[in-house]
Amino acid sequence: MQGSFSGRATQGSFFEGLFIRSLQASGDFADALRNCGFDPSQPRTIYPIEIWNAALEVAWHHRYPGLDRESAYREMGRQLALGFLQTWMGKVVDMSLPMLGPDRLVTRIPSLIALDTFRYDVKVAPLGWRHYRVSFRGDPDAKPDLMAGLFEAGLGRANCKATAEVTMRGGRDFDIDLRW
């Protein structure tokens, strides 16, 4: 992708969901987002991953200055889920979540992750009743806390109260245990 050192990209609907719909960027926050390459008043369909990464850092400092990075990213993951479900693409996904239920939703995480433009290895393993491990391998932009918050909020739409615990962090690899 042009403008991306890595060639990796992120869907514009993720930007719309998090920064426009959930966090409602305005004022200094919107200006800081513009400075890193995302203009909330003129969203595009796709962005270089470097802009996504920079925008997340901006959001942490503007919306969650009192939280450590892990806590802020977890909350941004929750907000991303809620905002994404208000986008046109998210509305399509949201129609199926209550019907799927949590077990089927978790087993579909690898295909939902495929909405991302970069392919990395995602596997789901059952560990017990209402207990799964989601393993990410080879993710050069690993954000386990963001994903944990995203999963908690997404499972909430599938009619359960889930907890997501990051159980392993290792550079490009991480594991999240989901329970409800």
Short mmCIF file of C-alpha atoms in Angstrom, two decimals:
data_model
loop_
_atom_site.label_atom_id
_atom_site.label_comp_id
_atom_site.label_asym_id
_atom_site.label_seq_id
_atom_site.Cartn_x
_atom_site.Cartn_y
_atom_site.Cartn_z
CA MET A 1 0.00 0.00 0.00
CA GLN A 2 1.26 3.45 -0.90
CA GLY A 3 2.33 5.42 2.18
CA SER A 4 2.99 2.29 4.19
CA PHE A 5 6.55 1.24 4.92
CA SER A 6 5.38 -2.29 5.64
CA GLY A 7 2.73 -2.66 2.94
CA ARG A 8 0.16 -3.56 5.62
CA ALA A 9 -3.18 -1.77 5.81
CA THR A 10 -6.25 -1.40 8.01
CA GLN A 11 -9.88 -1.08 6.96
CA GLY A 12 -11.34 2.41 7.08
CA SER A 13 -14.40 0.98 8.86
CA PHE A 14 -12.19 0.31 11.91
CA PHE A 15 -11.16 3.98 11.93
CA GLU A 16 -14.78 5.03 11.50
CA GLY A 17 -15.95 2.71 14.25
CA LEU A 18 -13.37 3.70 16.85
CA PHE A 19 -12.51 7.33 16.20
CA ILE A 20 -15.71 8.70 14.67
CA ARG A 21 -18.56 6.64 16.11
CA SER A 22 -17.27 5.58 19.54
CA LEU A 23 -14.69 8.17 20.60
CA GLN A 24 -16.31 11.00 18.58
CA ALA A 25 -13.03 12.73 17.76
CA SER A 26 -13.25 16.50 17.81
CA GLY A 27 -11.14 19.50 18.81
CA ASP A 28 -7.55 18.79 19.80
CA PHE A 29 -8.12 15.05 19.53
CA ALA A 30 -9.28 15.33 15.91
CA ASP A 31 -6.37 17.67 15.14
CA ALA A 32 -3.89 15.17 16.57
CA LEU A 33 -5.47 12.41 14.47
CA ARG A 34 -5.14 14.58 11.36
CA ASN A 35 -1.47 15.14 12.18
CA CYS A 36 -0.86 11.38 12.18
CA GLY A 37 -2.72 10.87 8.88
CA PHE A 38 -6.40 10.27 9.70
CA ASP A 39 -8.89 13.06 9.10
CA PRO A 40 -12.18 12.20 10.88
CA SER A 41 -14.08 14.58 8.58
CA GLN A 42 -12.83 12.77 5.44
CA PRO A 43 -12.50 9.05 6.17
CA ARG A 44 -11.05 6.74 3.52
CA THR A 45 -11.69 3.06 2.85
CA ILE A 46 -8.20 1.88 3.77
CA TYR A 47 -5.16 3.21 5.64
CA PRO A 48 -1.55 2.17 6.11
CA ILE A 49 -1.09 0.24 9.36
CA GLU A 50 1.37 2.89 10.51
CA ILE A 51 -1.49 5.43 10.64
CA TRP A 52 -3.64 2.98 12.63
CA ASN A 53 -0.84 2.45 15.12
CA ALA A 54 -0.19 6.18 15.47
CA ALA A 55 -3.91 6.95 15.81
CA LEU A 56 -4.26 4.41 18.63
CA GLU A 57 -1.44 6.13 20.50
CA VAL A 58 -3.12 9.51 19.97
CA ALA A 59 -6.42 8.11 21.29
CA TRP A 60 -4.68 6.71 24.37
CA HIS A 61 -3.19 10.08 25.24
CA HIS A 62 -6.32 12.10 24.44
CA ARG A 63 -9.11 9.83 25.71
CA TYR A 64 -7.42 7.67 28.36
CA PRO A 65 -4.53 9.70 29.79
CA GLY A 66 -5.00 8.27 33.29
CA LEU A 67 -4.76 4.64 32.17
CA ASP A 68 -1.70 2.55 31.53
CA ARG A 69 -1.23 1.42 27.93
CA GLU A 70 -2.70 -2.07 28.42
CA SER A 71 -5.85 -0.78 30.12
CA ALA A 72 -6.32 1.98 27.55
CA TYR A 73 -5.94 -0.45 24.66
CA ARG A 74 -8.41 -2.88 26.23
CA GLU A 75 -10.96 -0.08 26.52
CA MET A 76 -10.26 1.01 22.95
CA GLY A 77 -10.91 -2.59 21.87
CA ARG A 78 -14.31 -2.48 23.55
CA GLN A 79 -15.07 0.87 21.94
CA LEU A 80 -13.86 -0.40 18.57
CA ALA A 81 -16.35 -3.27 18.75
CA LEU A 82 -19.24 -1.00 19.68
CA GLY A 83 -18.39 1.62 17.06
CA PHE A 84 -17.61 -0.88 14.30
CA LEU A 85 -21.05 -2.43 14.75
CA GLN A 86 -22.51 0.97 13.80
CA THR A 87 -20.70 1.03 10.44
CA TRP A 88 -22.32 -0.49 7.35
CA MET A 89 -19.91 -3.43 7.41
CA GLY A 90 -20.41 -3.83 11.15
CA LYS A 91 -24.18 -3.86 10.81
CA VAL A 92 -23.88 -6.88 8.54
CA VAL A 93 -21.70 -8.65 11.12
CA ASP A 94 -23.93 -7.56 14.01
CA MET A 95 -27.06 -9.18 12.54
CA SER A 96 -25.54 -12.61 13.03
CA LEU A 97 -23.94 -12.23 16.48
CA PRO A 98 -26.99 -12.89 18.68
CA MET A 99 -28.00 -15.87 16.52
CA LEU A 100 -24.52 -17.40 16.58
CA GLY A 101 -24.14 -17.53 20.33
CA PRO A 102 -20.78 -17.36 22.04
CA ASP A 103 -19.40 -20.82 21.18
CA ARG A 104 -19.98 -20.50 17.45
CA LEU A 105 -18.80 -16.89 17.47
CA VAL A 106 -15.51 -17.86 19.09
CA THR A 107 -14.92 -20.64 16.59
CA ARG A 108 -15.45 -18.09 13.80
CA ILE A 109 -12.87 -15.63 15.14
CA PRO A 110 -10.26 -16.65 12.52
CA SER A 111 -12.64 -15.83 9.68
CA LEU A 112 -13.69 -12.54 11.33
CA ILE A 113 -10.05 -11.59 11.74
CA ALA A 114 -9.77 -12.06 7.98
CA LEU A 115 -11.51 -8.66 7.70
CA ASP A 116 -8.02 -7.33 8.43
CA THR A 117 -5.89 -6.84 5.34
CA PHE A 118 -2.81 -8.60 6.71
CA ARG A 119 -2.78 -12.36 7.11
CA TYR A 120 -1.36 -13.86 10.25
CA ASP A 121 -2.07 -17.16 11.94
CA VAL A 122 -5.11 -17.23 14.27
CA LYS A 123 -6.25 -20.45 15.91
CA VAL A 124 -9.00 -21.20 18.40
CA ALA A 125 -8.69 -24.14 20.81
CA PRO A 126 -11.36 -25.29 23.28
CA LEU A 127 -9.92 -25.64 26.79
CA GLY A 128 -13.09 -26.61 28.62
CA TRP A 129 -16.74 -25.71 28.96
CA ARG A 130 -17.14 -22.04 27.95
CA HIS A 131 -13.36 -21.68 27.86
CA TYR A 132 -11.31 -21.13 24.70
CA ARG A 133 -7.82 -19.97 23.80
CA VAL A 134 -7.35 -17.72 20.80
CA SER A 135 -3.73 -17.80 19.61
CA PHE A 136 -2.23 -15.19 17.31
CA ARG A 137 1.07 -15.98 15.64
CA GLY A 138 3.16 -13.79 13.40
CA ASP A 139 1.22 -10.54 13.97
CA PRO A 140 3.76 -7.77 13.38
CA ASP A 141 1.40 -5.23 14.97
CA ALA A 142 0.38 -7.34 17.95
CA LYS A 143 -2.06 -5.56 20.24
CA PRO A 144 -3.31 -8.25 22.61
CA ASP A 145 -5.13 -5.87 24.95
CA LEU A 146 -7.01 -4.23 22.07
CA MET A 147 -8.08 -7.68 20.87
CA ALA A 148 -9.09 -8.74 24.40
CA GLY A 149 -11.41 -5.74 24.70
CA LEU A 150 -12.75 -6.35 21.20
CA PHE A 151 -13.56 -9.98 22.07
CA GLU A 152 -15.26 -9.06 25.38
CA ALA A 153 -17.54 -6.54 23.69
CA GLY A 154 -18.21 -8.81 20.69
CA LEU A 155 -19.17 -11.71 22.91
CA GLY A 156 -21.46 -9.36 24.80
CA ARG A 157 -23.40 -8.96 21.54
CA ALA A 158 -23.62 -12.76 21.40
CA ASN A 159 -25.59 -12.72 24.66
CA CYS A 160 -22.92 -13.54 27.24
CA LYS A 161 -20.67 -11.76 29.69
CA ALA A 162 -17.17 -12.85 28.78
CA THR A 163 -13.76 -12.21 30.21
CA ALA A 164 -10.68 -12.10 28.04
CA GLU A 165 -7.32 -12.68 29.68
CA VAL A 166 -4.06 -12.19 27.84
CA THR A 167 -2.17 -15.30 28.93
CA MET A 168 0.91 -15.03 26.74
CA ARG A 169 2.76 -12.11 25.14
CA GLY A 170 5.76 -12.69 22.96
CA GLY A 171 6.57 -10.07 20.36
CA ARG A 172 4.50 -11.05 17.32
CA ASP A 173 2.66 -13.81 19.21
CA PHE A 174 0.02 -13.73 21.92
CA ASP A 175 -2.74 -15.84 23.45
CA ILE A 176 -6.07 -14.72 24.87
CA ASP A 177 -8.18 -17.01 27.03
CA LEU A 178 -11.94 -16.39 26.75
CA ARG A 179 -14.41 -17.53 29.43
CA TRP A 180 -18.06 -16.93 30.17
#
